[in-house]
Amino acid sequence: QVQLVESGGGLVQAGGSLRLSCAASGRTFSSYTMGWFRRAPQKEREFVATISWDGGSVLYSDSVKGRFTISRDNAKNTMYLQMNSLKPEDTAVYYCASYHEMRTWAGSREYNYAYWGQGTQVTVSS
């Protein structure tokens, strides 16, 4: 059974930083593309960033490019999202997700991701 558990969310002032983690279990973590998505209050869930199974390819949404960095440690079965220069509009529940097919680039489309964590709240105050 695949499990994804996010952590690291919290309350931070605008301009501050947070690092989210996503711990995975139940499958060979190093074989799957992973992604971060978020859902802001009263908005639909949106793509944030994704990283290929070997870390060789990454993709960011325009809204976070240059401020957020996605990474993974396959030895620890963990993915990260380093968030710098946070803005109030980054306030959302952040979800990690895993693609269902091995060694395949998933991109930004939400429907490509088969497994999801429960989410971690990030709140950025102005």
PDB file of C-alpha atoms in Angstrom, residues 36-38 46-50 58-68 70 81 90 94 108:
ATOM      1  CA  TRP A  36       3.792  18.923  -5.352  1.00  0.00           C
ATOM      2  CA  PHE A  37       0.369  20.482  -5.722  1.00  0.00           C
ATOM      3  CA  ARG A  38      -1.532  22.976  -3.606  1.00  0.00           C
ATOM      4  CA  GLU A  46      -3.034  23.491  -8.789  1.00  0.00           C
ATOM      5  CA  PHE A  47       0.341  22.220  -9.879  1.00  0.00           C
ATOM      6  CA  VAL A  48       3.428  23.525  -8.067  1.00  0.00           C
ATOM      7  CA  ALA A  49       6.422  21.412  -9.097  1.00  0.00           C
ATOM      8  CA  THR A  50       7.445  17.972 -10.224  1.00  0.00           C
ATOM      9  CA  VAL A  58      12.176  19.244 -12.817  1.00  0.00           C
ATOM     10  CA  LEU A  59       9.309  21.517 -13.736  1.00  0.00           C
ATOM     11  CA  TYR A  60       7.780  24.454 -11.877  1.00  0.00           C
ATOM     12  CA  SER A  61       4.670  26.490 -12.212  1.00  0.00           C
ATOM     13  CA  ASP A  62       5.288  30.061 -13.276  1.00  0.00           C
ATOM     14  CA  SER A  63       3.986  31.319  -9.939  1.00  0.00           C
ATOM     15  CA  VAL A  64       6.758  29.618  -7.934  1.00  0.00           C
ATOM     16  CA  LYS A  65       9.631  29.506 -10.410  1.00  0.00           C
ATOM     17  CA  GLY A  66      12.753  31.085  -8.950  1.00  0.00           C
ATOM     18  CA  ARG A  67      11.416  30.898  -5.378  1.00  0.00           C
ATOM     19  CA  PHE A  68      10.730  27.189  -4.805  1.00  0.00           C
ATOM     20  CA  ILE A  70      11.981  20.660  -5.569  1.00  0.00           C
ATOM     21  CA  LEU A  81      10.029  21.457  -1.462  1.00  0.00           C
ATOM     22  CA  ASP A  90       1.275  30.915  -1.388  1.00  0.00           C
ATOM     23  CA  TYR A  94       0.268  21.461  -0.041  1.00  0.00           C
ATOM     24  CA  SER A 108       2.005  19.005 -14.460  1.00  0.00           C
TER      25      SER A 108
END
